[in-house]
CSV table of N, CA and C in Angstrom, one decimal:
chain,number,residue,atom,x,y,z
F,1,MET,N,0.9,-1.2,0.0
F,1,MET,CA,0.0,0.0,0.0
F,1,MET,C,0.9,1.2,0.0
F,2,GLN,N,1.2,1.7,-1.2
F,2,GLN,CA,2.1,2.9,-1.3
F,2,GLN,C,1.3,4.1,-1.5
F,3,PRO,N,1.6,5.2,-0.7
F,3,PRO,CA,0.9,6.5,-0.8
F,3,PRO,C,1.0,7.1,-2.2
F,4,THR,N,-0.1,7.7,-2.6
F,4,THR,CA,-0.2,8.4,-3.9
F,4,THR,C,0.7,9.7,-3.7
F,5,PRO,N,1.8,9.9,-4.5
F,5,PRO,CA,2.6,11.0,-4.3
F,5,PRO,C,2.0,12.3,-4.6
F,6,THR,N,0.9,12.4,-5.4
F,6,THR,CA,0.3,13.6,-5.7
F,6,THR,C,-0.9,14.0,-4.9
F,7,TRP,N,-1.2,13.1,-3.8
F,7,TRP,CA,-2.3,13.4,-2.9
F,7,TRP,C,-2.0,14.6,-2.1
F,8,ASP,N,-2.9,15.6,-2.1
F,8,ASP,CA,-2.6,16.9,-1.4
F,8,ASP,C,-3.3,16.9,0.0
F,9,PRO,N,-2.5,16.8,1.0
F,9,PRO,CA,-3.0,16.9,2.4
F,9,PRO,C,-3.7,18.2,2.7
F,10,ASP,N,-3.2,19.3,2.1
F,10,ASP,CA,-3.8,20.6,2.3
F,10,ASP,C,-5.3,20.7,1.8
F,11,ALA,N,-5.6,19.9,0.8
F,11,ALA,CA,-6.9,19.9,0.2
F,11,ALA,C,-7.8,19.0,1.0
F,12,HIS,N,-7.3,18.2,1.9
F,12,HIS,CA,-8.0,17.3,2.7
F,12,HIS,C,-7.7,17.5,4.2
F,13,GLU,N,-7.6,18.7,4.6
F,13,GLU,CA,-7.2,19.0,6.0
F,13,GLU,C,-8.1,18.4,7.0
F,14,GLU,N,-9.4,18.4,6.9
F,14,GLU,CA,-10.3,17.8,7.9
F,14,GLU,C,-10.0,16.2,8.0
F,15,THR,N,-9.8,15.6,6.9
F,15,THR,CA,-9.5,14.2,6.8
F,15,THR,C,-8.2,13.9,7.6
F,16,VAL,N,-7.2,14.6,7.3
F,16,VAL,CA,-5.9,14.4,7.9
F,16,VAL,C,-6.0,14.7,9.4
F,17,ASP,N,-6.7,15.7,9.8
F,17,ASP,CA,-6.9,16.1,11.2
F,17,ASP,C,-7.6,15.0,12.0
F,18,ALA,N,-8.6,14.4,11.4
F,18,ALA,CA,-9.4,13.3,12.1
F,18,ALA,C,-8.5,12.1,12.4
F,19,PHE,N,-7.6,11.8,11.4
F,19,PHE,CA,-6.7,10.6,11.7
F,19,PHE,C,-5.6,11.1,12.6
F,20,ALA,N,-5.1,12.3,12.5
F,20,ALA,CA,-4.0,12.7,13.3
F,20,ALA,C,-4.4,12.8,14.8
F,21,ALA,N,-5.6,13.1,15.1
F,21,ALA,CA,-6.1,13.3,16.4
F,21,ALA,C,-6.0,12.0,17.2
F,22,ILE,N,-6.1,10.8,16.5
F,22,ILE,CA,-6.0,9.5,17.2
F,22,ILE,C,-4.9,8.6,16.6
F,23,ALA,N,-4.0,9.2,15.9
F,23,ALA,CA,-3.0,8.4,15.2
F,23,ALA,C,-2.3,7.4,16.1
F,24,ASP,N,-2.0,7.8,17.3
F,24,ASP,CA,-1.2,6.9,18.2
F,24,ASP,C,-2.1,5.9,19.0
F,25,GLU,N,-3.4,6.0,18.8
F,25,GLU,CA,-4.4,5.2,19.5
F,25,GLU,C,-5.0,4.0,18.7
F,26,ILE,N,-4.7,4.0,17.4
F,26,ILE,CA,-5.5,3.1,16.6
F,26,ILE,C,-4.6,2.1,15.9
F,27,THR,N,-5.2,1.0,15.5
F,27,THR,CA,-4.7,0.0,14.6
F,27,THR,C,-5.5,0.0,13.3
F,28,VAL,N,-4.9,0.1,12.2
F,28,VAL,CA,-5.6,0.1,10.9
F,28,VAL,C,-5.3,-1.2,10.2
F,29,LYS,N,-6.4,-2.0,9.9
F,29,LYS,CA,-6.3,-3.3,9.3
F,29,LYS,C,-6.9,-3.1,7.9
F,30,VAL,N,-6.1,-3.5,6.9
F,30,VAL,CA,-6.5,-3.3,5.5
F,30,VAL,C,-6.4,-4.6,4.7
F,31,TRP,N,-7.6,-5.0,4.2
F,31,TRP,CA,-7.6,-6.2,3.3
F,31,TRP,C,-7.8,-5.8,1.9
F,32,GLY,N,-6.9,-6.3,1.0
F,32,GLY,CA,-6.9,-5.9,-0.4
F,32,GLY,C,-6.1,-6.9,-1.2
F,33,GLY,N,-6.0,-6.6,-2.5
F,33,GLY,CA,-5.3,-7.5,-3.4
F,33,GLY,C,-4.8,-6.7,-4.6
F,34,ASP,N,-3.6,-7.0,-5.1
F,34,ASP,CA,-3.1,-6.3,-6.3
F,34,ASP,C,-4.0,-6.6,-7.5
F,35,TRP,N,-4.7,-7.7,-7.5
F,35,TRP,CA,-5.5,-8.0,-8.6
F,35,TRP,C,-6.8,-7.3,-8.7
F,36,CYS,N,-7.1,-6.5,-7.6
F,36,CYS,CA,-8.4,-5.9,-7.4
F,36,CYS,C,-8.4,-4.4,-7.9
F,37,LYS,N,-9.2,-4.1,-8.9
F,37,LYS,CA,-9.1,-2.7,-9.4
F,37,LYS,C,-9.6,-1.7,-8.4
F,38,ASP,N,-10.6,-2.1,-7.5
F,38,ASP,CA,-11.1,-1.2,-6.5
F,38,ASP,C,-10.0,-0.9,-5.5
F,39,CYS,N,-9.2,-1.9,-5.1
F,39,CYS,CA,-8.1,-1.7,-4.2
F,39,CYS,C,-7.0,-0.8,-4.8
F,40,ARG,N,-6.7,-1.0,-6.1
F,40,ARG,CA,-5.7,-0.2,-6.7
F,40,ARG,C,-6.1,1.3,-6.8
F,41,ALA,N,-7.4,1.5,-6.9
F,41,ALA,CA,-8.0,2.8,-7.0
F,41,ALA,C,-8.0,3.5,-5.7
F,42,ALA,N,-8.4,2.8,-4.6
F,42,ALA,CA,-8.7,3.4,-3.3
F,42,ALA,C,-7.6,3.5,-2.3
F,43,LEU,N,-6.7,2.4,-2.3
F,43,LEU,CA,-5.8,2.3,-1.2
F,43,LEU,C,-4.6,3.3,-1.3
F,44,PRO,N,-4.1,3.7,-2.5
F,44,PRO,CA,-3.0,4.6,-2.5
F,44,PRO,C,-3.3,6.0,-1.8
F,45,ASP,N,-4.5,6.5,-2.1
F,45,ASP,CA,-5.0,7.8,-1.5
F,45,ASP,C,-5.2,7.6,0.0
F,46,PHE,N,-5.7,6.4,0.4
F,46,PHE,CA,-5.9,6.2,1.8
F,46,PHE,C,-4.5,6.1,2.5
F,47,ALA,N,-3.6,5.5,1.9
F,47,ALA,CA,-2.2,5.4,2.5
F,47,ALA,C,-1.6,6.8,2.6
F,48,ALA,N,-1.8,7.6,1.6
F,48,ALA,CA,-1.3,9.0,1.7
F,48,ALA,C,-1.9,9.8,2.8
F,49,ALA,N,-3.2,9.6,3.1
F,49,ALA,CA,-3.9,10.3,4.2
F,49,ALA,C,-3.3,9.8,5.5
F,50,LEU,N,-3.1,8.5,5.7
F,50,LEU,CA,-2.5,8.0,6.9
F,50,LEU,C,-1.1,8.5,7.1
F,51,ASP,N,-0.3,8.6,6.0
F,51,ASP,CA,1.0,9.1,6.1
F,51,ASP,C,1.0,10.6,6.5
F,52,ALA,N,0.1,11.4,5.9
F,52,ALA,CA,0.1,12.8,6.2
F,52,ALA,C,-0.4,13.0,7.6
F,53,ALA,N,-1.2,12.1,8.2
F,53,ALA,CA,-1.7,12.3,9.5
F,53,ALA,C,-0.7,11.7,10.6
F,54,GLY,N,0.4,11.1,10.1
F,54,GLY,CA,1.4,10.6,11.1
F,54,GLY,C,1.0,9.3,11.8
F,55,VAL,N,0.1,8.5,11.1
F,55,VAL,CA,-0.2,7.2,11.7
F,55,VAL,C,1.0,6.3,11.6
F,56,PRO,N,1.5,5.8,12.7
F,56,PRO,CA,2.7,5.0,12.6
F,56,PRO,C,2.6,3.8,11.7
F,57,GLU,N,3.6,3.5,10.9
F,57,GLU,CA,3.6,2.4,10.0
F,57,GLU,C,3.3,1.1,10.7
F,58,ASP,N,3.8,0.9,12.0
F,58,ASP,CA,3.6,-0.3,12.7
F,58,ASP,C,2.2,-0.4,13.2
F,59,SER,N,1.4,0.6,13.0
F,59,SER,CA,0.0,0.5,13.4
F,59,SER,C,-0.9,0.1,12.2
F,60,ILE,N,-0.3,-0.1,11.1
F,60,ILE,CA,-1.0,-0.4,9.9
F,60,ILE,C,-0.7,-1.8,9.5
F,61,GLU,N,-1.7,-2.7,9.4
F,61,GLU,CA,-1.6,-4.1,9.1
F,61,GLU,C,-2.2,-4.4,7.8
F,62,HIS,N,-1.5,-5.0,6.9
F,62,HIS,CA,-1.9,-5.3,5.5
F,62,HIS,C,-2.2,-6.8,5.5
F,63,TYR,N,-3.4,-7.2,4.9
F,63,TYR,CA,-3.8,-8.6,4.8
F,63,TYR,C,-4.1,-8.8,3.3
F,64,PRO,N,-3.2,-9.6,2.6
F,64,PRO,CA,-3.4,-9.9,1.2
F,64,PRO,C,-4.6,-10.9,1.1
F,65,VAL,N,-5.4,-10.6,0.1
F,65,VAL,CA,-6.6,-11.4,-0.2
F,65,VAL,C,-6.5,-12.0,-1.6
F,66,GLU,N,-6.8,-13.3,-1.7
F,66,GLU,CA,-6.9,-13.9,-3.0
F,66,GLU,C,-8.3,-14.3,-3.3
F,67,LYS,N,-8.6,-14.4,-4.6
F,67,LYS,CA,-9.9,-14.7,-5.0
F,67,LYS,C,-9.9,-16.0,-5.9
F,68,PRO,N,-10.3,-17.1,-5.3
F,68,PRO,CA,-10.3,-18.4,-6.0
F,68,PRO,C,-11.4,-18.3,-7.1
F,69,ASP,N,-11.4,-19.3,-8.0
F,69,ASP,CA,-12.4,-19.4,-9.1
F,69,ASP,C,-13.8,-19.3,-8.7
F,70,ASP,N,-14.1,-19.7,-7.5
F,70,ASP,CA,-15.5,-19.7,-7.0
F,70,ASP,C,-16.0,-18.3,-6.5
F,71,GLY,N,-15.0,-17.3,-6.6
F,71,GLY,CA,-15.4,-15.9,-6.2
F,71,GLY,C,-15.2,-15.6,-4.8
F,72,SER,N,-15.0,-16.6,-3.9
F,72,SER,CA,-14.8,-16.3,-2.5
F,72,SER,C,-13.5,-15.5,-2.3
F,73,LYS,N,-13.4,-15.1,-1.1
F,73,LYS,CA,-12.1,-14.3,-0.7
F,73,LYS,C,-11.4,-15.2,0.4
F,74,VAL,N,-10.1,-15.4,0.2
F,74,VAL,CA,-9.3,-16.1,1.2
F,74,VAL,C,-8.1,-15.3,1.5
F,75,GLY,N,-7.7,-15.5,2.8
F,75,GLY,CA,-6.5,-14.8,3.3
F,75,GLY,C,-6.5,-14.7,4.8
F,76,PRO,N,-5.5,-14.1,5.3
F,76,PRO,CA,-5.4,-14.0,6.8
F,76,PRO,C,-6.6,-13.1,7.3
F,77,GLY,N,-7.3,-13.6,8.3
F,77,GLY,CA,-8.3,-12.8,9.0
F,77,GLY,C,-9.6,-12.6,8.2
F,78,VAL,N,-9.7,-13.2,7.0
F,78,VAL,CA,-10.9,-13.0,6.2
F,78,VAL,C,-12.2,-13.6,6.9
F,79,GLU,N,-12.1,-14.8,7.4
F,79,GLU,CA,-13.2,-15.4,8.1
F,79,GLU,C,-13.4,-14.7,9.5
F,80,GLU,N,-12.4,-14.5,10.2
F,80,GLU,CA,-12.5,-13.8,11.5
F,80,GLU,C,-13.2,-12.5,11.5
F,81,TYR,N,-12.9,-11.7,10.4
F,81,TYR,CA,-13.4,-10.4,10.3
F,81,TYR,C,-14.6,-10.3,9.3
F,82,GLY,N,-15.0,-11.4,8.8
F,82,GLY,CA,-16.2,-11.4,7.9
F,82,GLY,C,-16.0,-10.6,6.6
F,83,ILE,N,-14.8,-10.7,6.0
F,83,ILE,CA,-14.5,-10.0,4.8
F,83,ILE,C,-15.1,-10.6,3.6
F,84,GLU,N,-16.0,-9.8,2.9
F,84,GLU,CA,-16.7,-10.3,1.7
F,84,GLU,C,-16.2,-9.5,0.5
F,85,TYR,N,-15.9,-8.2,0.7
F,85,TYR,CA,-15.6,-7.3,-0.4
F,85,TYR,C,-14.3,-6.6,0.0
F,86,ILE,N,-13.5,-6.3,-1.0
F,86,ILE,CA,-12.3,-5.6,-0.8
F,86,ILE,C,-12.2,-4.4,-1.7
F,87,PRO,N,-11.6,-3.3,-1.3
F,87,PRO,CA,-10.9,-3.2,0.0
F,87,PRO,C,-11.9,-3.1,1.1
F,88,THR,N,-11.5,-3.7,2.3
F,88,THR,CA,-12.1,-3.5,3.5
F,88,THR,C,-11.1,-3.0,4.5
F,89,ILE,N,-11.4,-1.9,5.2
F,89,ILE,CA,-10.5,-1.3,6.2
F,89,ILE,C,-11.2,-1.3,7.5
F,90,VAL,N,-10.6,-1.8,8.5
F,90,VAL,CA,-11.1,-1.8,9.9
F,90,VAL,C,-10.2,-1.0,10.8
F,91,ILE,N,-10.7,-0.1,11.5
F,91,ILE,CA,-9.9,0.7,12.4
F,91,ILE,C,-10.4,0.3,13.8
F,92,GLU,N,-9.3,-0.1,14.6
F,92,GLU,CA,-9.6,-0.6,16.0
F,92,GLU,C,-8.8,0.3,17.0
F,93,ARG,N,-9.4,0.4,18.2
F,93,ARG,CA,-8.8,1.1,19.3
F,93,ARG,C,-8.8,0.1,20.4
F,94,GLU,N,-7.7,-0.2,21.0
F,94,GLU,CA,-7.5,-1.2,22.1
F,94,GLU,C,-8.2,-2.5,21.7
F,95,GLY,N,-8.0,-2.9,20.5
F,95,GLY,CA,-8.5,-4.2,20.1
F,95,GLY,C,-10.0,-4.3,19.7
F,96,GLU,N,-10.7,-3.2,19.8
F,96,GLU,CA,-12.1,-3.1,19.5
F,96,GLU,C,-12.4,-2.3,18.2
F,97,GLU,N,-13.1,-2.9,17.3
F,97,GLU,CA,-13.5,-2.2,16.1
F,97,GLU,C,-14.3,-0.9,16.4
F,98,ILE,N,-13.8,0.2,15.8
F,98,ILE,CA,-14.6,1.4,16.0
F,98,ILE,C,-15.2,1.9,14.7
F,99,VAL,N,-14.7,1.5,13.5
F,99,VAL,CA,-15.2,1.9,12.3
F,99,VAL,C,-14.7,1.0,11.2
F,100,ARG,N,-15.6,0.8,10.1
F,100,ARG,CA,-15.2,-0.2,9.0
F,100,ARG,C,-15.6,0.5,7.7
F,101,PHE,N,-14.7,0.5,6.8
F,101,PHE,CA,-15.0,0.9,5.4
F,101,PHE,C,-15.0,-0.4,4.5
F,102,VAL,N,-16.0,-0.5,3.7
F,102,VAL,CA,-16.1,-1.6,2.7
F,102,VAL,C,-16.3,-1.0,1.3
F,103,GLU,N,-15.7,-1.7,0.4
F,103,GLU,CA,-15.6,-1.3,-1.0
F,103,GLU,C,-16.8,-0.5,-1.6
F,104,SER,N,-18.0,-0.8,-1.1
F,104,SER,CA,-19.1,-0.2,-1.8
F,104,SER,C,-19.5,1.2,-1.4
F,105,GLU,N,-18.8,1.8,-0.5
F,105,GLU,CA,-19.1,3.2,-0.1
F,105,GLU,C,-19.0,4.1,-1.3
F,106,ASP,N,-19.7,5.2,-1.3
F,106,ASP,CA,-19.7,6.1,-2.4
F,106,ASP,C,-18.8,7.3,-2.3
F,107,VAL,N,-17.9,7.3,-1.3
F,107,VAL,CA,-16.9,8.4,-1.2
F,107,VAL,C,-15.6,7.7,-0.9
F,108,PRO,N,-14.4,8.3,-1.1
F,108,PRO,CA,-13.1,7.7,-0.9
F,108,PRO,C,-13.0,7.3,0.6
F,109,ALA,N,-12.2,6.2,0.7
F,109,ALA,CA,-12.0,5.6,2.0
F,109,ALA,C,-11.6,6.5,3.1
F,110,ALA,N,-10.6,7.3,2.8
F,110,ALA,CA,-10.0,8.2,3.8
F,110,ALA,C,-11.1,9.2,4.3
F,111,ILE,N,-11.8,9.8,3.4
F,111,ILE,CA,-12.9,10.8,3.7
F,111,ILE,C,-14.0,10.1,4.5
F,112,TRP,N,-14.5,8.9,4.0
F,112,TRP,CA,-15.6,8.2,4.7
F,112,TRP,C,-15.2,7.8,6.1
F,113,LEU,N,-14.0,7.3,6.3
F,113,LEU,CA,-13.5,6.9,7.6
F,113,LEU,C,-13.3,8.1,8.5
F,114,ALA,N,-12.8,9.1,8.0
F,114,ALA,CA,-12.5,10.3,8.8
F,114,ALA,C,-13.9,10.9,9.3
F,115,ASP,N,-14.9,10.9,8.5
F,115,ASP,CA,-16.2,11.4,8.9
F,115,ASP,C,-16.7,10.5,10.0
F,116,ARG,N,-16.6,9.2,9.9
F,116,ARG,CA,-17.1,8.3,10.9
F,116,ARG,C,-16.3,8.4,12.2
F,117,LEU,N,-15.0,8.6,12.1
F,117,LEU,CA,-14.2,8.8,13.3
F,117,LEU,C,-14.6,10.0,14.0
F,118,ARG,N,-14.8,11.1,13.3
F,118,ARG,CA,-15.2,12.4,14.0
F,118,ARG,C,-16.6,12.1,14.7
F,119,GLU,N,-17.5,11.4,14.1
F,119,GLU,CA,-18.8,11.1,14.7
F,119,GLU,C,-18.6,10.3,16.0
F,120,THR,N,-17.7,9.3,15.9
F,120,THR,CA,-17.4,8.4,17.0
F,120,THR,C,-16.8,9.2,18.2
F,121,GLU,N,-15.9,10.1,17.8
F,121,GLU,CA,-15.2,10.9,18.9
F,121,GLU,C,-16.2,11.9,19.6
F,122,ARG,N,-17.2,12.4,18.8
F,122,ARG,CA,-18.2,13.3,19.4
F,122,ARG,C,-19.1,12.6,20.3
F,123,THR,N,-19.4,11.3,20.0
F,123,THR,CA,-20.4,10.6,20.9
F,123,THR,C,-19.7,9.8,22.0
F,124,ALA,N,-18.4,9.9,22.0
F,124,ALA,CA,-17.6,9.1,23.1
F,124,ALA,C,-17.7,9.8,24.4
């Protein structure tokens, strides 16, 4: 998951701020695959947002997913986390899931997750 070099953190200040506010408190788990066009489209910008927010690299866990001929998804944590579509991104705090992005959302992963994180922080 390499950050998009042209992603502009200044144009996404609210998104970066939402991740930066909890950067040292979260674990980010990302399921994806090089073969998946949705992953190739979404994950580089998401990686750039995490990088701009200062989320430590050792807090980001990557789980490669393969797709057998039957269309199922296989890989580490797929069953445990109920992964059906990729990319799927789970953000945890102290081992508990606080927000999940799944491929089918209609806005970019970083923006969608940042919005949910802000909502979670307001209600905490």
